[in-house]
Structures are given as C-alpha cells and as structure tokens.
XYZ file of C-alpha atoms in Angstrom:
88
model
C -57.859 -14.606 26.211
C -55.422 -16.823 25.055
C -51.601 -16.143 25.527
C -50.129 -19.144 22.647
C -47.466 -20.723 21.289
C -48.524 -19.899 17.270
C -46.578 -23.284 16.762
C -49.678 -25.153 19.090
C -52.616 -22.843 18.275
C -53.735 -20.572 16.056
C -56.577 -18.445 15.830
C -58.280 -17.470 12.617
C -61.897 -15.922 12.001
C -63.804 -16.192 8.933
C -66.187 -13.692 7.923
C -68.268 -15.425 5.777
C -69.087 -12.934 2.749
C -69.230 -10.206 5.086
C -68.022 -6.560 3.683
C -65.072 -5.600 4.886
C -65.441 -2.518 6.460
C -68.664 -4.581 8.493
C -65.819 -6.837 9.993
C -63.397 -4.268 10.662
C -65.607 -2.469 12.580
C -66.933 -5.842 14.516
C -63.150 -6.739 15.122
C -62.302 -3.571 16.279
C -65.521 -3.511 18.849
C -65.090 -6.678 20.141
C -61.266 -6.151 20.110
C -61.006 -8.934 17.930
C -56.877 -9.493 17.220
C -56.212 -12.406 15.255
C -56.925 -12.462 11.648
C -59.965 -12.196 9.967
C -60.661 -14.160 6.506
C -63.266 -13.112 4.034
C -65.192 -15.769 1.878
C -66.732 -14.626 -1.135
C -66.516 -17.589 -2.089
C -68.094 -19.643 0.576
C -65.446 -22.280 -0.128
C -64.421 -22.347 3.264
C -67.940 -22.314 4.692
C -68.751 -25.514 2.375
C -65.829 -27.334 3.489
C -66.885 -27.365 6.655
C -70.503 -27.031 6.717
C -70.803 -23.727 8.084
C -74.328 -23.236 9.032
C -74.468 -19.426 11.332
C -72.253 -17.144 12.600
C -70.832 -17.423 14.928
C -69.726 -21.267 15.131
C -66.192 -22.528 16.501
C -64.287 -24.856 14.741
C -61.088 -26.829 16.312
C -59.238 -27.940 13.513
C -55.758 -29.939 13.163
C -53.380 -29.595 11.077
C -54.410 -32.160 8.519
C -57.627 -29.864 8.199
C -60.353 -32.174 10.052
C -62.637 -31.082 12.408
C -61.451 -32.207 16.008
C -64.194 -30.715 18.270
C -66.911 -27.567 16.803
C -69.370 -25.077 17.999
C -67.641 -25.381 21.560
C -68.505 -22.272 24.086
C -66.655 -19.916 26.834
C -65.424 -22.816 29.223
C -65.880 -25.622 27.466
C -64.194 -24.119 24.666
C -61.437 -22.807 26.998
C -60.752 -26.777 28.797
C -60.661 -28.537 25.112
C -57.787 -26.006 23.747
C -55.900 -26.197 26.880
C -56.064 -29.952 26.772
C -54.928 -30.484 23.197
C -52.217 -27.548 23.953
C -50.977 -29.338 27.062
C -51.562 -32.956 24.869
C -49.476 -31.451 22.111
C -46.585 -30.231 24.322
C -45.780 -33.517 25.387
C-alpha cells in the first residue's frame, strides 16, 4: 500500500475489544502489517467517537481528527496530499 516516511505517516489499527487471537488471525488474512491496538477499555473508541468497524481516522499530531471514515482512493489522494503538504 503505502511505502512511508514513519516521520510523515503512521499507521495504527485499533481493535476495539476484540480478542486477540480474533485480530491476529484478521491481520494475518488480510496481511495486515502495521500495529494493531486492543481497547478494553474503549478509551480510545470514546475519544473519538468510534461508532463500527471498520472506520478511518486521519489524525495529527496534536491528536485531532483531520479528515475520517475516508475510502480506497479518496483515502489514498488525502494522505498523499498532507504527505506531500508536510514535506514542504
């Protein structure tokens, strides 16, 4: 998918209170590399107002939401445009 610069993008799933061995097994189907976060506590899916799996959130460094539940393309075009906006 993505080949990044860690330093401009960084890719972390959240499992929600999934069991772990349910999301290794998901993560190894869908070949799934970057890490993988499990919230018991839902604190993360509060935060944000998580409402189904799966959503996308783009998120800054200062922790607010830039852009969410973005798709294939779309998706795609807004990280390469904060990427490219960020290397400059």
């Amino acid at each position: 998918m993505y080949k990044n610069d860690k330093s401009k993008l960084e890719i972390v799933g959240i499992g929600g209170d999934s069991p772990i061995q349910s999301l290794e097994q998901l993560t190894k189907k869908h070949g799934i590399t970057w890490p993988q976060i499990v919230d018991g506590t839902n604190e993360i899916k509060e935060k944000y107002g998580v409402l189904r799996y799966p959503s996308t959130f783009l998120i800054n460094t200062e922790g607010i939401i830039i852009a969410k539940d973005l798709r294939g393309k779309e998706l795609e075009t807004k990280i390469e445009s904060l990427i490219n906006k960020s290397g400059k």
